[in-house]
Amino acid sequence: MDTRVLVTATGSIVGQGIIKSLRLANTSTSSPVRYRIVCADMSPLAAGVYRGDKGVLIPPAISPDYIDSVISLCKKEGISAIFVGSDDELLTLGTEKTKIEKESGAVVLTSPLQALLIARDKWKTYEFLKARGLPVARSALPDRYEELIREFGFPLVVKPRQGYGSLHFYTVKSVEEIQYAVSAIKKAGWDPIVQQYLHGEEFTSGVCIDRNRRYVMASISICKTIKHGQTYKAFIDDYKDVRSSAEEVAMAIGANGCINVQVKLEDKVPIVIEVNPRFSATCPMRAVAGVNEPDIIFRNTVLGEEIRISSYSKLVCMRYWNEVYVPFYEYEKLQKEHRIEGRNSSFIPDAL
């Protein structure tokens, strides 16, 4: 079957990862769906907006016209589902999920709002997991960081409660550095959190939970090396204990769809450092390994398929830069008309 889907924030690494995964599903014999991808972003310089079957400019998530623009776009294009490509849009779309689905007929592929509110706030995540006895990195609000110094010494971590990636992430080695990091995060408009520094290997796990939050459809873990806040070398292996821990966390939070759990190993115990209730930037790696999360979530949520995946390929992934080229006239057309009709002429040279 052919279906039209919308991917938002296609200038982001997450949005582009969703596009890659959906295009990979189109080449697979295991998926009954052929996705026609409408790519949206607020900027004509978003590389991903040229990599689908249609590109459209929409307002930023903070705009009062954002939700109405999404609804209008979905109605006009006959969109069956919306894949969220950025953290900035996650709560906005999750909050208006009922309105969007009722007025447009498109399914918003997010977890329930309560799960989003817990997982998008690192302090709420800490309190939630601690109360349930699940291993989580010790954390404190800025007025209580002395407790962490007494217990762990330095270094410690200071980062935004609502942030993501490496933006305003600080490894601090003194009280003065803590105070500087807290001040910088507040000036950026975010709320800081101070966290125990963990020395072990870092893992990211994707967990796919069925639409009724009854069972885990698939989970996959990656041991990662980070550069500038993103995974750039990855070992995809079984990591059974890490996967089991991530599944327990995801089910406890009450997520459905895809949720990403990040941990570090301390004395062979997976300790949660944060939870992202969305598709991960590593979802195309997972798709290549055999767990295509966007395809799984669409088929389960929209088509009602009962899916269970118990194994995947063991791979090593090494990211490298690539370029998307767009004819200048198409860039100008998108700027002027806010959409590119039909398959555009962007390309990535195979020889590179």
C-alpha positions as MATLAB code, in Angstrom:
seq = 'MDTRVLVTATGSIVGQGIIKSLRLANTSTSSPVRYRIVCADMSPLAAGVYRGDKGVLIPPAISPDYIDSVISLCKKEGISAIFVGSDDELLTLGTEKTKIEKESGAVVLTSPLQALLIARDKWKTYEFLKARGLPVARSALPDRYEELIREFGFPLVVKPRQGYGSLHFYTVKSVEEIQYAVSAIKKAGWDPIVQQYLHGEEFTSGVCIDRNRRYVMASISICKTIKHGQTYKAFIDDYKDVRSSAEEVAMAIGANGCINVQVKLEDKVPIVIEVNPRFSATCPMRAVAGVNEPDIIFRNTVLGEEIRISSYSKLVCMRYWNEVYVPFYEYEKLQKEHRIEGRNSSFIPDAL';
ca = [
       0.000    0.000    0.000;
       1.090    3.584   -0.658;
       0.718    6.123    2.121;
       1.708    9.741    2.607;
       3.502   10.688    5.809;
       4.864   13.955    7.147;
       8.344   14.275    8.679;
       8.974   17.525   10.559;
      12.246   19.345   11.284;
      14.024   17.756    8.347;
      17.016   20.011    8.856;
      17.751   18.092   12.061;
      19.775   14.889   12.347;
      16.707   13.185   13.856;
      14.419   14.257   11.024;
      16.953   13.140    8.428;
      17.339    9.807   10.213;
      13.581    9.228    9.993;
      13.656    9.990    6.246;
      16.530    7.536    5.719;
      14.681    4.837    7.656;
      11.445    5.309    5.700;
      13.302    5.228    2.392;
      15.049    2.049    3.517;
      11.646    0.528    4.359;
      10.568    1.288    0.784;
      13.314   -1.033   -0.488;
      12.451   -3.841    1.937;
      10.296   -6.850    1.210;
       9.360   -7.162    4.908;
       7.269   -3.976    4.975;
       3.882   -3.876    3.187;
       4.008   -0.072    3.011;
       5.499    2.279    0.462;
       5.978    5.672    2.065;
       5.498    8.907    0.149;
       7.398   11.366    2.306;
       6.439   15.009    2.725;
       9.378   16.806    4.343;
       8.754   19.970    6.358;
      11.015   22.527    7.976;
      11.018   26.226    8.780;
      14.143   26.887    6.670;
      14.845   26.510    2.923;
      18.415   25.598    3.931;
      17.294   22.402    5.685;
      18.974   19.590    3.738;
      16.264   17.050    4.512;
      13.458   19.169    3.065;
      14.816   18.285   -0.405;
      15.170   14.541    0.258;
      11.562   13.368    0.212;
       8.781   13.316   -2.347;
       7.753   16.867   -1.510;
       9.296   19.710    0.481;
       7.286   22.289    2.426;
       8.156   25.257    4.635;
       6.124   25.679    7.817;
       6.395   28.123   10.753;
       8.613   27.319   13.757;
       7.020   25.416   16.645;
       6.860   28.580   18.770;
       4.699   30.344   16.175;
       0.982   30.757   16.979;
       0.298   29.541   13.426;
       2.304   26.331   13.776;
      -0.473   23.885   14.698;
      -2.925   25.275   12.156;
      -0.222   25.078    9.484;
       0.437   21.417   10.311;
      -3.283   20.604   10.219;
      -3.746   22.422    6.908;
      -0.732   20.675    5.387;
      -1.932   17.249    6.512;
      -5.413   17.816    5.061;
      -4.073   19.130    1.760;
      -1.568   16.306    1.289;
      -3.679   13.454    2.648;
      -1.148   12.691    5.405;
      -1.787    9.512    7.378;
       0.866   10.012   10.089;
       3.238   12.655   11.465;
       6.811   11.771   12.436;
       8.290   14.363   14.811;
      11.871   15.303   13.951;
      12.817   17.667   16.783;
      12.556   18.098   20.533;
      11.261   21.636   20.018;
       8.119   20.274   18.328;
       7.597   17.236   20.531;
       5.618   18.822   23.378;
       3.823   21.218   21.012;
       2.524   18.394   18.827;
       1.989   16.069   21.796;
      -0.109   18.675   23.598;
      -2.291   19.258   20.530;
      -2.371   15.600   19.461;
      -6.158   15.200   19.873;
      -6.937   18.404   17.969;
      -4.564   17.540   15.112;
      -5.873   14.003   14.731;
      -9.519   15.079   14.884;
      -9.168   17.914   12.367;
      -6.665   16.411    9.933;
      -7.090   12.637   10.174;
      -3.311   12.267   10.575;
      -1.986   10.238   13.497;
       0.636   12.058   15.596;
       3.283    9.449   16.421;
       4.180   10.489   19.964;
       3.876    8.977   23.414;
       1.052   10.119   25.735;
       1.532   13.665   27.035;
       2.204   12.497   30.602;
       5.100   10.330   29.432;
       6.461   13.238   27.369;
       6.318   15.580   30.364;
       8.297   13.130   32.498;
      10.895   12.117   29.952;
      11.497   15.579   28.474;
      12.474   16.921   31.921;
      15.646   15.329   33.293;
      14.782   16.214   36.891;
      11.304   14.674   36.619;
      12.886   11.634   34.970;
      15.318   11.301   37.890;
      12.578   11.595   40.513;
      10.313    9.168   38.639;
      12.951    6.443   38.198;
      14.387    6.870   41.700;
      10.925    6.475   43.246;
      10.572    3.153   41.426;
      13.977    1.847   42.425;
      15.369    1.933   38.891;
      19.108    2.704   38.528;
      19.528    6.379   37.586;
      22.417    8.830   37.862;
      22.244   10.833   41.092;
      21.024   14.322   40.358;
      20.350   17.588   42.166;
      18.872   20.989   41.506;
      21.343   23.904   41.545;
      20.668   24.834   45.191;
      21.554   21.312   46.385;
      24.705   20.452   44.421;
      26.807   20.343   47.615;
      25.267   16.926   48.316;
      26.763   15.543   45.097;
      30.164   17.078   45.863;
      30.187   15.405   49.279;
      29.159   12.039   47.854;
      31.099   11.934   44.553;
      33.570   14.808   44.477;
      34.528   16.129   41.046;
      33.985   15.997   38.118;
      30.234   16.498   37.941;
      27.919   17.232   35.026;
      25.762   20.338   34.597;
      23.213   20.407   31.773;
      19.738   21.757   30.968;
      16.749   19.853   32.300;
      14.965   20.333   28.983;
      17.966   20.481   26.655;
      19.280   17.902   24.234;
      22.531   16.897   22.533;
      25.664   18.682   23.710;
      24.153   22.172   23.836;
      25.107   23.694   27.206;
      26.524   20.405   28.487;
      29.319   21.032   30.990;
      31.753   18.718   32.772;
      32.773   20.730   35.826;
      35.705   20.340   38.213;
      35.103   23.062   40.796;
      32.361   25.028   42.530;
      33.246   28.035   40.372;
      32.711   25.986   37.206;
      29.359   24.746   38.521;
      28.254   28.315   39.167;
      29.394   29.424   35.712;
      27.559   26.526   34.008;
      24.373   27.128   35.997;
      24.458   30.830   35.104;
      25.071   30.133   31.385;
      22.173   27.675   31.198;
      19.825   30.106   32.925;
      20.890   32.914   30.563;
      20.018   30.628   27.633;
      16.484   30.371   29.038;
      16.710   26.844   30.441;
      16.673   25.287   33.904;
      19.892   23.547   35.012;
      20.403   20.195   36.669;
      23.601   18.893   38.297;
      24.351   15.206   37.830;
      26.782   12.564   38.980;
      29.584   11.984   36.479;
      29.708    8.364   35.325;
      32.914    6.960   33.859;
      31.639    3.829   32.111;
      30.834    3.134   28.463;
      27.761    4.917   27.109;
      24.884    3.096   25.430;
      21.795    4.277   23.625;
      18.845    1.902   23.357;
      15.770    2.230   21.191;
      12.627    0.607   22.568;
       9.461    0.236   20.476;
       6.312   -0.224   22.555;
       2.974   -1.163   21.023;
       0.169    1.379   20.637;
      -1.674    0.087   23.734;
       1.497    0.046   25.910;
       1.165   -3.688   26.526;
       4.460   -5.127   25.279;
       7.848   -4.353   23.756;
       7.799   -4.900   19.997;
      11.555   -4.473   19.588;
      14.613   -3.125   21.353;
      18.145   -2.540   20.142;
      21.238   -1.232   21.931;
      24.290    0.608   20.653;
      27.585    1.246   22.425;
      28.549    4.680   21.176;
      31.401    7.131   20.897;
      30.220   10.733   20.997;
      31.570   13.763   19.183;
      29.895   17.176   19.515;
      26.922   15.556   21.251;
      26.169   13.020   18.519;
      27.056    9.359   17.962;
      29.786    9.121   15.354;
      31.084    5.589   16.000;
      28.731    2.814   17.066;
      28.901   -0.860   17.966;
      25.556   -2.590   17.480;
      25.507   -5.837   19.458;
      23.161   -7.833   21.685;
      23.957   -6.086   25.009;
      21.173   -8.068   26.645;
      21.396   -6.476   30.112;
      21.374   -2.963   28.654;
      18.362   -3.747   26.470;
      16.434   -5.315   29.342;
      17.099   -2.270   31.508;
      15.928    0.093   28.742;
      12.754   -1.934   28.217;
      11.942   -1.741   31.931;
      12.455    2.027   31.986;
      10.372    2.609   28.847;
       7.467    0.525   30.118;
       7.585    2.198   33.550;
       7.366    5.697   32.052;
       4.242    4.712   30.144;
       5.573    5.366   26.679;
       4.286    3.978   23.442;
       5.887    4.173   20.049;
       9.623    4.765   20.120;
      11.592    5.865   23.180;
      15.347    6.261   23.540;
      17.090    5.380   26.834;
      20.690    6.451   27.437;
      22.796    4.744   30.088;
      26.352    4.346   31.266;
      27.686    1.084   32.681;
      29.000    1.277   36.237;
      30.175   -2.046   37.701;
      28.216   -3.758   34.890;
      24.979   -2.032   35.972;
      23.216    0.190   33.378;
      22.652    3.589   35.012;
      20.175    5.874   33.236;
      21.532    9.334   32.417;
      18.560   10.539   30.360;
      15.499    9.439   28.426;
      14.322   10.865   25.096;
      10.682   10.029   24.245;
      11.170   10.216   20.476;
      13.019    8.715   17.554;
      16.779    8.879   17.940;
      19.407   10.294   15.619;
      20.745    6.721   15.464;
      17.463    5.289   14.091;
      18.922    4.773   10.563;
      21.723    2.664   12.101;
      19.092    0.590   13.863;
      17.083    0.294   10.661;
      20.081   -1.069    8.754;
      20.609   -3.587   11.573;
      17.018   -4.825   11.176;
      14.995   -2.708   13.616;
      13.389   -0.019   11.468;
      11.669    1.966   14.190;
       9.705    4.459   12.040;
       8.315    1.604    9.928;
       7.514   -0.521   12.995;
       5.710    2.326   14.759;
       3.676    3.294   11.692;
       2.581   -0.266   10.971;
       1.609   -0.907   14.586;
      -0.032    2.448   15.364;
      -1.749    3.197   12.050;
      -2.277   -0.260   10.516;
      -2.751   -2.173   13.764;
      -0.089   -4.800   13.015;
       1.172   -6.860   15.948;
       4.957   -6.813   15.547;
       7.652   -8.612   17.511;
      11.323   -8.495   16.529;
      13.702  -10.537   18.653;
      17.006  -10.322   16.758;
      19.041   -7.967   14.604;
      22.397   -7.790   12.823;
      25.571   -7.048   14.783;
      27.365   -4.168   13.068;
      29.987   -1.464   13.474;
      28.951    1.950   12.162;
      31.348    4.831   11.430;
      29.694    8.089   10.412;
      31.220   10.422    7.856;
      30.204   13.729    6.281;
      28.196   13.765    3.089;
      26.606   16.520    1.005;
      23.212   17.156   -0.537;
      23.169   19.259   -3.719;
      20.139   21.257   -4.835;
      19.709   23.219   -8.096;
      19.625   26.900   -7.270;
      16.247   27.400   -8.942;
      14.653   24.843   -6.585;
      16.081   26.602   -3.548;
      14.670   29.905   -4.832;
      11.308   28.297   -5.580;
      11.065   26.897   -2.046;
      11.911   30.307   -0.618;
       9.230   32.007   -2.722;
       6.409   29.431   -2.792;
       7.142   27.542    0.453;
       6.808   24.176   -1.283;
       8.365   21.991   -3.938;
       5.818   19.923   -5.803;
       6.712   16.370   -6.730;
      10.091   14.693   -6.613;
      12.789   17.372   -6.596;
      16.237   17.330   -8.195;
      18.413   17.171   -5.085;
      21.139   14.560   -5.275;
      23.953   12.885   -3.406;
      26.644   11.710   -5.874;
      27.169    7.962   -5.597;
      30.869    8.364   -6.392;
      31.373   10.228   -3.136;
];
